[in-house]
Amino acid sequence: MDAGSRAIKIALLDTRTRAVVATGSCDQGINQSALASDLLARLLAEQGLDAGSIAATVATGYGRHAVAAADRAVTEITCHATGVYHLHADVAAVIDIGGQDSKFIHLGTNGLVVDFSMNDRCAAGTGRFLEVVAQRLDVPIASLGEHARRADKPASISSMCVVFAESELIGLLASGTSRENIIAGVCRAIAQRIAAMAGRIPAGKIVFTGGVARVAGMRDALAEALRHPVTVASDPCMTGAIGAAIIAARENGGSE
Amino acid sequence: MKDCGLDWFEEMVEHCYQKATEFHEAGTPIIGILCEYTPRELILAAGAWPVCLCGGDADMIPAAETLLPAGICPLIKSTFGYSLNQANPFLEMASLLVAETTCDGKKKMYERLAERHPMHVLELPQKTGDPDARIHWIRELQKLRTVLEERFNVAITDERLRDAIRLMNRERRLRRALAQEMRSATPPLSGRELLDLKSLIACLPDDLAAYERIAGALPGRPADARPSPDNVRVLLTGVPVPHGAERILDLLEADHATVVCQENCTGIKPVTEEVDAEADDPLTALADVYLHLPCSVMTPNSERMRRLGELAREYRAECVVELIWHGCLTYDIEAAYTRELAAQFGLPYLRIETDYSPNDDARIALRLGALYETVRAARR
């Protein structure tokens, strides 16, 4: 279970085959423990399973300690690394941009975390930041990438604080800067921030995961800022939950 | 009540306050110090008591920010806020403050502090290895000696200085011995407990006796009172953790980890070296040792990296955590060296930049959690 800041994600994994049986998600809310239990019950019912078929449950995400259904909590850094490694065994680094955090995780050849860095204190360079931008520019978040591609001169965004950036956007709009150029500028600013956080860029494969990986345009901006190709994870919203499930399966010794 | 005599230091501030009040009423001067570069020996040899005034209380900061920029380090702001709020009784009782030009923030804050308190500022040279820097520092300490002699009408003879050096050496030796107990595979204390084993006032006889008592009792501390030997062993480095800011140690040790070594000014840094009390010129001996303190204000500060490497081995560290108070430029810049050093040793590294407010506790806990998971995964 990945209890993130914007959504709860659950992955069911077969402890024997290590195959993902089912995944599901719901919006985050006030009572996240109940939301997670309901989602789990729904997924089990869809698979014709019941609570007795669950060998172990690991929770991750910012709400990892609040989910009653979980046996224990593991940080999202370890879980994303594990989940991405499961899906892309040749991964060298993971970029995860979620609702309120962004992370750059360096992995060893065995898939274990070697080093990581995260954004500090504010929502700069996170999904929430993009939401504010999309809302302010009256563009659906899913089509941000489309708009960014049409930019001819990406605007320079200096402020990486959500609150200040919002007033900067208003200033840019007032001065006649196009939406396309503002959106491309925001994507570029976020990507540059991630690149600065990354430190040494690994030679191997860089996989982009988290909700923001679904925003077309961010991958290209990241590849440009890192001067390195970036692959979007095959199920970017689910890698945290899948990683948690793999850890749960491992600790259970693969028992049935 | 705590075992092994540890409870003595739980009431350290109260003991210091009681002693300071006695000294003050008896006309024995109390002299405030603000950094480990000030040799407490000179103050003790002048018949005065040195008391550390570094602020660790977040509540003092809003007052300080009325005069100081918000972007400087919380230690500077908190220390100054205590003066504006007249909330530190030791500061109010002090007959003199001895400060030094360690970093820009402190140096400029002392100008404002001097508006309310008598102040002597030592000019600290910052090229440790330069022979001229050494000569300058010796002269600065000679001037301090004269200032103290004239202000308090005492003669700081070489003999008095040697006695003070012996006394400070004893305190350093005792505190070092306690810190070195943590080298054990089954450390007797948590890092938080060790951090509490210090005093605002140097060399109080009751404190020295307590250090000795604890050192004698620790080897016999039962396993159930010790931190678990399975805990992740953390080497903490960077800025000091003054009284009031201990939450950072609580966070570090909340998730099955023990801070086995604290390479900072509230830990092992100022007690590592002893001063030669039998040297021909005790003042020169004093200057030499103090100028070697590996603070990030020095350039180059390679001694810190050399010591860190030794400590990582001696204390069998499994990871390195660097603490940076927000706005501490010199430690923040050196963090990149520490990261490189940790990589050389194959140790996971984490830099935490924060201030005294607890609003980022969850974020720090997440980073530490991931760091410790990495260490545990590497054990398997």
XYZ file of C-alpha atoms in Angstrom:
636
model
C 0.000 0.000 0.000
C 1.304 3.433 -0.945
C -0.530 6.104 1.059
C 0.660 9.169 -0.833
C -0.293 12.794 -0.356
C -2.812 12.794 -3.259
C -3.814 9.142 -3.747
C -3.713 5.733 -2.095
C -2.352 2.952 -4.302
C -2.469 -0.788 -3.610
C -0.733 -3.638 -5.407
C -1.490 -7.329 -4.841
C 1.500 -9.559 -5.518
C 1.657 -13.335 -5.740
C 4.257 -14.351 -3.149
C 5.259 -17.442 -5.167
C 5.531 -16.097 -8.691
C 6.217 -12.458 -7.718
C 3.706 -11.471 -10.394
C 1.493 -8.422 -9.855
C -2.040 -9.818 -9.520
C -3.943 -6.534 -9.351
C -3.471 -2.820 -8.702
C -5.904 -0.103 -7.728
C -6.014 3.436 -6.439
C -8.333 5.979 -4.874
C -8.108 9.657 -3.913
C -6.528 10.440 -0.569
C -8.866 11.709 2.168
C -9.224 12.496 5.847
C -9.565 8.924 7.083
C -6.832 7.299 5.034
C -6.762 4.111 7.082
C -10.424 3.381 6.254
C -9.935 4.420 2.614
C -7.022 1.998 2.325
C -9.012 -0.862 3.912
C -11.975 -0.257 1.584
C -9.717 -0.197 -1.461
C -8.026 -3.406 -0.350
C -11.403 -5.130 0.197
C -12.550 -4.032 -3.265
C -9.394 -5.322 -4.963
C -9.632 -8.649 -3.145
C -13.300 -9.052 -4.051
C -12.540 -8.331 -7.716
C -9.977 -11.145 -7.651
C -12.280 -13.528 -5.815
C -9.909 -13.466 -2.807
C -10.458 -12.678 0.866
C -8.417 -11.252 3.719
C -7.167 -14.743 4.539
C -5.216 -14.877 1.298
C -2.982 -11.985 2.358
C 0.376 -13.207 3.676
C 1.802 -9.812 4.643
C 1.180 -6.100 4.062
C 3.746 -3.283 3.914
C 2.728 0.384 3.823
C 4.729 3.226 2.342
C 4.130 6.873 1.452
C 3.683 9.808 3.811
C 0.727 8.056 5.476
C 2.635 4.783 5.976
C 2.344 4.877 9.773
C -1.380 5.709 9.677
C -2.585 2.670 7.721
C -3.965 0.135 10.198
C -4.156 -2.723 7.678
C -0.355 -2.785 7.246
C 2.013 -5.012 9.230
C 4.817 -2.511 8.984
C 6.046 0.650 7.274
C 8.926 1.125 4.829
C 9.940 4.503 3.379
C 8.903 5.389 -0.165
C 12.561 5.756 -1.129
C 13.232 2.061 -0.570
C 9.833 1.046 -2.017
C 10.131 3.059 -5.246
C 13.645 1.723 -5.768
C 12.437 -1.849 -5.208
C 9.357 -1.428 -7.408
C 11.237 0.176 -10.282
C 14.002 -2.443 -10.074
C 11.326 -5.147 -10.315
C 9.953 -3.615 -13.514
C 13.269 -2.415 -15.016
C 16.131 -4.625 -13.822
C 18.741 -2.478 -15.635
C 17.841 0.724 -13.719
C 20.705 2.879 -12.352
C 18.683 5.764 -10.936
C 15.058 6.607 -10.169
C 13.418 10.013 -10.371
C 10.202 10.039 -8.389
C 7.988 13.103 -8.489
C 4.884 12.706 -6.387
C 2.285 15.012 -4.936
C 4.470 16.741 -2.372
C 7.963 15.287 -2.793
C 10.536 14.844 -5.484
C 13.442 12.436 -5.159
C 16.498 11.336 -7.070
C 17.580 7.818 -6.016
C 20.867 6.201 -7.054
C 20.746 2.391 -7.180
C 23.480 -0.223 -7.032
C 23.612 -3.069 -9.553
C 21.748 -5.227 -7.011
C 18.817 -2.791 -6.968
C 19.647 -1.505 -3.478
C 19.604 2.217 -2.702
C 23.104 3.705 -2.714
C 22.237 7.374 -2.232
C 19.262 9.667 -2.561
C 18.309 13.312 -2.349
C 14.957 14.986 -1.848
C 13.437 18.431 -2.152
C 13.500 20.433 1.056
C 10.552 21.755 2.999
C 8.501 23.262 0.164
C 6.395 21.883 -2.678
C 8.737 23.255 -5.338
C 9.191 20.805 -8.186
C 6.361 18.490 -7.144
C 3.007 17.402 -8.461
C 1.269 19.964 -6.296
C 3.333 22.676 -7.975
C 2.186 21.521 -11.424
C -1.423 21.382 -10.215
C -1.250 24.999 -9.112
C 0.244 25.999 -12.470
C -2.383 24.055 -14.457
C -5.188 25.542 -12.401
C -3.885 29.087 -12.674
C -3.438 28.773 -16.465
C -6.776 26.982 -16.875
C -5.218 23.961 -18.584
C -6.083 20.317 -17.694
C -3.008 18.819 -16.033
C -3.003 15.932 -18.541
C -2.477 18.305 -21.464
C 0.380 20.308 -19.940
C 2.848 18.395 -22.136
C 0.917 19.178 -25.287
C 1.046 22.898 -24.476
C 4.741 22.734 -23.565
C 5.576 21.227 -26.949
C 4.035 24.224 -28.716
C 6.297 26.703 -26.873
C 8.694 28.781 -28.971
C 10.540 30.553 -26.140
C 10.117 28.895 -22.707
C 9.721 31.544 -20.001
C 12.338 31.777 -17.266
C 10.748 30.901 -13.902
C 12.971 31.972 -11.037
C 10.777 31.288 -8.033
C 10.455 27.684 -6.988
C 8.118 28.338 -4.065
C 4.521 27.483 -4.976
C 3.159 30.660 -3.453
C 5.710 32.992 -5.029
C 5.642 31.122 -8.334
C 1.923 31.721 -8.533
C 2.419 35.470 -8.338
C 5.259 35.156 -10.859
C 2.854 33.400 -13.256
C 0.352 36.222 -12.866
C 3.128 38.687 -13.716
C 4.126 36.691 -16.813
C 0.516 36.479 -18.000
C 0.097 40.216 -17.459
C 3.203 40.909 -19.553
C 1.742 38.905 -22.444
C 3.820 35.718 -22.181
C 1.943 32.819 -23.818
C 0.575 29.936 -21.766
C 2.679 27.561 -23.843
C 5.893 29.380 -22.987
C 4.980 29.588 -19.297
C 4.197 25.852 -19.116
C 7.407 24.917 -20.926
C 9.301 27.255 -18.573
C 7.768 25.617 -15.498
C 8.642 22.109 -16.738
C 12.183 23.235 -17.460
C 12.563 24.903 -14.043
C 11.364 21.750 -12.256
C 13.692 19.581 -14.351
C 16.686 21.808 -13.621
C 15.922 21.603 -9.948
C 15.868 17.798 -10.092
C 19.145 17.813 -12.071
C 20.800 19.985 -9.401
C 19.540 17.612 -6.715
C 20.847 14.549 -8.588
C 24.530 15.333 -8.148
C 26.502 12.814 -10.225
C 24.448 11.580 -13.207
C 24.828 7.799 -13.597
C 25.806 6.280 -16.927
C 22.997 3.686 -16.868
C 19.242 3.831 -17.245
C 17.285 6.576 -15.474
C 13.636 5.692 -14.802
C 11.016 8.357 -14.083
C 8.168 7.370 -11.766
C 5.446 8.891 -9.571
C 2.255 10.645 -10.613
C 4.097 13.450 -12.421
C 5.688 10.906 -14.803
C 2.256 10.765 -16.478
C 2.494 14.461 -17.350
C 3.788 14.354 -20.912
C 6.488 16.969 -21.338
C 8.168 16.419 -17.984
C 10.151 13.449 -19.287
C 11.555 15.518 -22.165
C 12.351 18.416 -19.853
C 14.190 16.034 -17.489
C 16.143 14.404 -20.310
C 17.231 17.836 -21.501
C 18.231 19.054 -18.036
C 20.111 15.826 -17.202
C 21.563 15.508 -20.732
C 20.682 11.845 -20.429
C 17.754 9.780 -21.755
C 14.910 9.243 -19.295
C 12.505 6.276 -19.407
C 9.030 6.546 -17.907
C 8.325 3.601 -15.583
C 5.881 1.088 -17.006
C 3.344 1.794 -14.237
C 4.539 5.086 -12.724
C 1.786 5.537 -10.137
C 2.164 1.998 -8.827
C 5.919 1.509 -8.359
C 5.787 2.472 -4.673
C 2.969 0.030 -3.948
C 4.598 -2.728 -6.022
C 7.897 -2.178 -4.180
C 6.090 -2.394 -0.832
C 4.433 -5.649 -1.929
C 7.780 -7.127 -3.007
C 9.301 -6.267 0.368
C 6.284 -7.849 2.101
C 6.695 -10.999 -0.031
C 10.445 -11.186 0.619
C 10.073 -10.872 4.354
C 7.499 -13.580 4.258
C 10.054 -15.874 2.650
C 7.778 -16.363 -0.331
C 5.447 -18.577 1.709
C 2.040 -19.253 0.198
C 15.621 8.104 38.254
C 18.349 7.171 35.841
C 21.015 4.572 36.550
C 24.813 4.959 36.537
C 24.582 8.472 38.009
C 23.273 9.883 34.733
C 20.544 11.772 36.591
C 23.097 14.356 37.771
C 23.258 15.880 34.308
C 19.489 15.810 33.845
C 19.496 18.812 36.162
C 22.678 20.333 34.759
C 21.176 23.773 34.073
C 19.738 23.979 37.611
C 23.118 23.033 39.133
C 24.907 25.602 36.998
C 22.370 28.258 37.909
C 22.807 27.538 41.617
C 26.620 27.692 41.372
C 26.560 30.816 39.187
C 24.313 32.567 41.682
C 26.691 31.650 44.529
C 29.698 32.917 42.540
C 27.885 36.093 41.580
C 26.857 36.868 45.148
C 30.386 36.176 46.406
C 31.812 38.583 43.823
C 33.530 35.835 41.792
C 33.247 36.855 38.149
C 31.304 34.818 35.591
C 32.557 35.212 32.044
C 30.416 34.279 29.069
C 31.946 32.439 26.123
C 30.337 31.854 22.759
C 32.581 29.431 20.939
C 35.080 26.636 21.600
C 37.992 28.739 20.312
C 38.034 30.778 23.532
C 40.493 29.088 25.928
C 38.579 28.540 29.143
C 41.978 28.097 30.818
C 42.710 31.843 30.705
C 39.362 32.593 32.331
C 39.852 29.965 35.047
C 43.405 31.270 35.660
C 41.902 34.722 36.218
C 39.859 33.258 39.064
C 36.642 33.496 37.033
C 34.171 30.866 35.767
C 33.574 30.424 32.035
C 29.949 29.761 31.063
C 28.775 28.769 27.592
C 26.032 31.044 26.246
C 25.195 29.356 22.914
C 21.416 29.460 22.435
C 19.387 26.401 21.472
C 15.883 27.716 22.120
C 13.608 28.373 19.123
C 11.437 30.739 21.193
C 14.281 33.282 21.374
C 14.467 33.637 17.593
C 11.494 35.954 16.807
C 12.946 38.686 19.036
C 16.365 38.328 17.382
C 14.824 38.637 13.927
C 13.698 42.181 14.740
C 17.374 43.210 14.353
C 19.103 40.337 12.568
C 18.273 38.896 9.131
C 16.088 35.771 9.263
C 18.492 33.897 6.961
C 21.375 33.535 9.430
C 21.848 30.461 11.588
C 19.461 29.692 14.459
C 22.305 29.387 16.967
C 23.314 33.009 16.391
C 19.714 34.224 16.452
C 18.784 32.256 19.567
C 21.895 33.416 21.460
C 21.115 37.046 20.605
C 17.390 36.628 21.333
C 18.286 35.582 24.880
C 19.917 38.979 25.340
C 17.023 40.972 23.863
C 14.551 39.038 26.013
C 16.903 39.188 29.029
C 16.027 35.520 29.395
C 19.429 33.922 30.046
C 20.368 34.433 33.710
C 23.988 33.446 32.984
C 24.255 36.165 30.360
C 22.708 38.680 32.757
C 25.166 37.732 35.527
C 28.249 37.755 33.284
C 30.853 40.444 34.034
C 32.381 40.073 30.583
C 31.792 38.202 27.341
C 34.741 36.815 25.413
C 33.894 36.148 21.772
C 35.851 35.642 18.598
C 35.593 36.286 14.880
C 34.712 32.692 13.994
C 32.121 33.366 11.283
C 30.586 36.491 9.764
C 27.184 35.999 11.370
C 28.618 35.682 14.873
C 31.080 38.528 14.417
C 28.396 40.995 13.358
C 25.935 39.762 15.988
C 28.563 40.446 18.693
C 28.503 44.132 17.737
C 24.845 44.239 18.764
C 25.434 42.046 21.805
C 28.136 44.493 22.947
C 25.481 47.196 23.220
C 24.139 45.465 26.352
C 27.162 43.538 27.636
C 30.874 44.255 28.181
C 32.624 42.368 25.399
C 36.109 41.408 24.321
C 36.467 39.999 20.817
C 39.448 37.838 19.837
C 40.415 38.005 16.207
C 40.643 34.376 15.123
C 42.968 33.824 12.171
C 41.615 31.294 9.695
C 44.648 29.804 7.996
C 45.506 27.174 10.608
C 48.702 26.064 8.904
C 50.204 29.545 8.409
C 53.020 30.397 10.901
C 51.895 34.059 10.864
C 48.381 32.967 11.861
C 49.890 31.199 14.850
C 51.843 34.300 15.900
C 48.711 36.420 15.534
C 46.648 34.014 17.657
C 49.317 33.949 20.380
C 49.183 37.773 20.443
C 45.402 37.721 20.657
C 45.584 35.422 23.687
C 48.278 37.634 25.260
C 45.927 40.593 24.871
C 43.080 38.617 26.449
C 45.389 37.753 29.347
C 46.097 41.468 29.898
C 42.422 42.421 29.544
C 41.450 39.862 32.174
C 44.303 40.891 34.514
C 43.401 44.559 34.359
C 39.635 44.173 34.485
C 39.620 41.717 37.387
C 42.786 42.956 39.080
C 44.568 39.597 39.112
C 47.927 38.359 37.923
C 47.575 35.418 35.516
C 50.945 33.858 36.262
C 52.288 30.937 34.272
C 51.752 28.781 37.360
C 48.060 29.706 37.567
C 47.752 29.052 33.853
C 49.393 25.639 34.187
C 46.953 24.748 36.994
C 44.018 25.792 34.806
C 45.380 23.746 31.909
C 45.692 20.681 34.153
C 42.118 21.164 35.320
C 40.747 21.548 31.764
C 42.819 18.561 30.630
C 41.190 16.532 33.366
C 37.714 17.571 32.234
C 38.586 16.878 28.581
C 40.025 13.474 29.490
C 36.896 12.522 31.454
C 34.510 13.633 28.711
C 36.635 11.931 26.081
C 36.613 8.681 28.046
C 32.808 8.777 28.207
C 32.568 9.424 24.459
C 35.003 6.580 23.764
C 32.790 4.097 25.615
C 30.621 4.332 22.493
C 33.264 2.534 20.427
C 31.959 -0.675 21.990
C 29.939 -3.199 19.955
C 27.321 -2.717 22.674
C 27.424 1.049 23.340
C 26.425 1.758 26.944
C 24.577 4.993 26.137
C 22.340 6.464 23.502
C 23.816 9.455 21.694
C 21.175 11.573 23.372
C 22.281 10.405 26.826
C 25.906 11.134 25.949
C 24.983 14.606 24.666
C 23.538 15.404 28.088
C 26.861 14.625 29.800
C 28.271 18.119 29.661
C 27.944 21.362 31.544
C 27.450 25.038 30.724
C 30.144 25.933 33.281
C 33.546 24.302 32.837
C 35.330 22.296 35.553
C 32.766 22.548 38.359
C 34.060 20.098 40.996
C 30.668 18.382 41.328
C 30.526 17.842 37.557
C 34.045 16.393 37.444
C 33.101 13.996 40.236
C 29.946 13.028 38.349
C 31.886 12.335 35.116
C 34.178 10.067 37.108
C 31.276 8.269 38.795
C 29.544 7.667 35.485
C 32.734 6.484 33.776
C 33.153 3.945 36.566
C 29.556 2.736 36.385
C 29.058 2.524 32.610
C 30.941 -0.725 31.915
C 28.532 -2.429 34.312
C 25.417 -0.938 32.760
C 23.001 -3.828 32.161
C 22.140 -4.801 28.596
C 18.480 -3.846 28.991
C 19.457 -0.256 29.848
C 21.732 0.023 26.783
C 20.586 0.767 23.266
C 20.088 -2.393 21.204
C 23.373 -3.643 19.697
C 21.398 -4.242 16.468
C 20.872 -0.501 16.048
C 22.377 1.278 13.057
C 25.636 2.996 14.146
C 25.590 6.655 13.149
C 28.539 9.055 12.949
C 27.073 12.548 13.351
C 29.119 15.482 12.094
C 28.668 19.178 11.343
C 27.240 21.939 13.510
C 26.915 21.757 17.320
C 23.676 20.757 19.081
C 23.296 23.315 21.898
C 21.071 22.787 24.913
C 17.447 23.178 23.777
C 17.997 21.791 20.262
C 18.285 18.132 21.298
C 15.228 17.135 19.225
C 17.644 16.386 16.408
C 19.268 13.580 18.449
C 15.805 12.244 19.325
C 14.946 12.127 15.610
C 18.255 10.468 14.759
C 17.690 7.719 17.310
C 13.912 7.223 16.942
C 14.188 4.401 14.390
C 16.562 1.749 15.820
C 19.744 3.768 15.494
C 22.457 4.900 17.916
C 24.576 7.998 17.375
C 27.890 6.432 18.392
C 30.040 9.486 17.692
C 29.360 13.217 17.566
C 32.083 15.000 15.629
C 31.001 18.530 16.523
C 31.559 21.217 19.154
C 29.019 19.740 21.577
C 30.641 16.337 21.114
C 34.176 15.081 20.745
C 35.739 17.960 18.758
C 36.850 20.199 21.644
C 37.945 17.338 23.940
C 40.129 15.445 21.474
C 43.443 17.193 22.183
C 45.108 18.076 25.471
C 47.293 21.093 26.193
C 50.848 20.553 27.476
C 50.774 22.026 30.982
C 54.554 21.601 31.317
C 55.436 23.511 28.127
C 58.011 26.329 28.473
C 55.330 28.877 27.626
C 51.879 27.605 28.604
C 50.141 30.411 26.676
C 51.810 29.337 23.433
C 50.883 25.722 24.132
C 47.298 26.858 24.644
C 47.264 28.867 21.413
C 48.642 25.946 19.414
C 45.980 23.487 20.528
C 43.030 25.846 20.208
C 44.027 27.022 16.739
C 43.886 23.386 15.609
C 40.154 22.994 16.325
C 38.859 21.801 12.947
C 35.901 24.166 12.494
C 34.623 24.821 8.968
C 35.620 28.507 9.268
C 39.257 27.417 8.811
C 40.818 27.167 5.366
C 41.796 24.634 4.351
C 40.127 22.535 7.040
C 41.646 19.203 6.053
C 42.170 18.235 9.713
C 38.389 17.729 10.049
C 38.316 15.204 7.209
C 41.378 13.422 8.614
C 39.727 13.115 12.036
C 36.398 12.051 10.508
C 38.110 9.188 8.715
C 39.699 8.041 11.973
C 36.442 8.342 13.898
C 34.499 6.375 11.264
C 36.912 3.474 11.775
C 37.286 3.741 15.558
C 33.546 3.957 16.201
C 32.646 1.399 13.502
C 30.193 3.816 11.895
C 27.723 2.356 9.413
C 26.612 5.708 8.006
C 27.414 9.399 8.243
C 24.810 12.084 8.973
C 25.821 15.697 8.552
C 23.831 18.327 10.413
C 23.776 21.837 8.948
C 21.948 24.645 10.709
C 20.167 26.675 8.097
C 22.394 29.597 7.104
C 25.700 28.014 8.181
C 27.545 28.570 4.911
C 30.926 27.120 5.847
C 29.647 23.762 7.112
C 27.245 23.598 4.194
C 30.076 24.053 1.697
C 32.215 21.448 3.487
C 29.301 18.977 3.305
C 30.389 18.064 -0.225
C 33.802 16.988 1.145
C 32.149 14.883 3.823
C 29.955 13.217 1.214
C 33.076 12.348 -0.811
C 34.855 11.040 2.273
C 31.852 8.861 3.196
C 31.813 7.462 -0.349
C 35.521 6.583 -0.024
C 34.689 4.637 3.125
C 31.669 3.027 1.455
C 29.378 4.606 4.051
C 25.874 5.871 3.207
C 25.687 9.619 3.792
C 22.833 12.009 4.553
C 22.908 15.779 4.896
C 20.203 17.324 7.063
C 19.699 21.061 6.816
C 17.251 22.395 9.352
C 16.760 24.961 12.105
C 15.330 24.821 15.631
C 11.645 24.610 14.613
C 10.117 21.125 14.604
C 7.997 21.698 11.461
C 10.161 19.449 9.283
C 10.415 16.534 11.750
C 8.419 14.200 9.466
C 10.614 14.997 6.479
C 13.808 14.419 8.449
C 12.417 11.166 9.847
C 11.629 9.970 6.304
C 15.185 10.658 5.109
C 16.685 8.969 8.157
C 14.316 6.023 7.733
C 15.485 5.536 4.141
C 19.148 5.903 5.180
C 18.800 3.244 7.879
C 16.927 0.919 5.491
C 19.892 1.242 3.139
C 22.332 0.355 5.940
C 20.269 -2.650 7.017
C 19.888 -3.884 3.438
C 23.681 -3.712 3.027
C 24.160 -5.847 6.195
C 22.306 -8.775 4.629
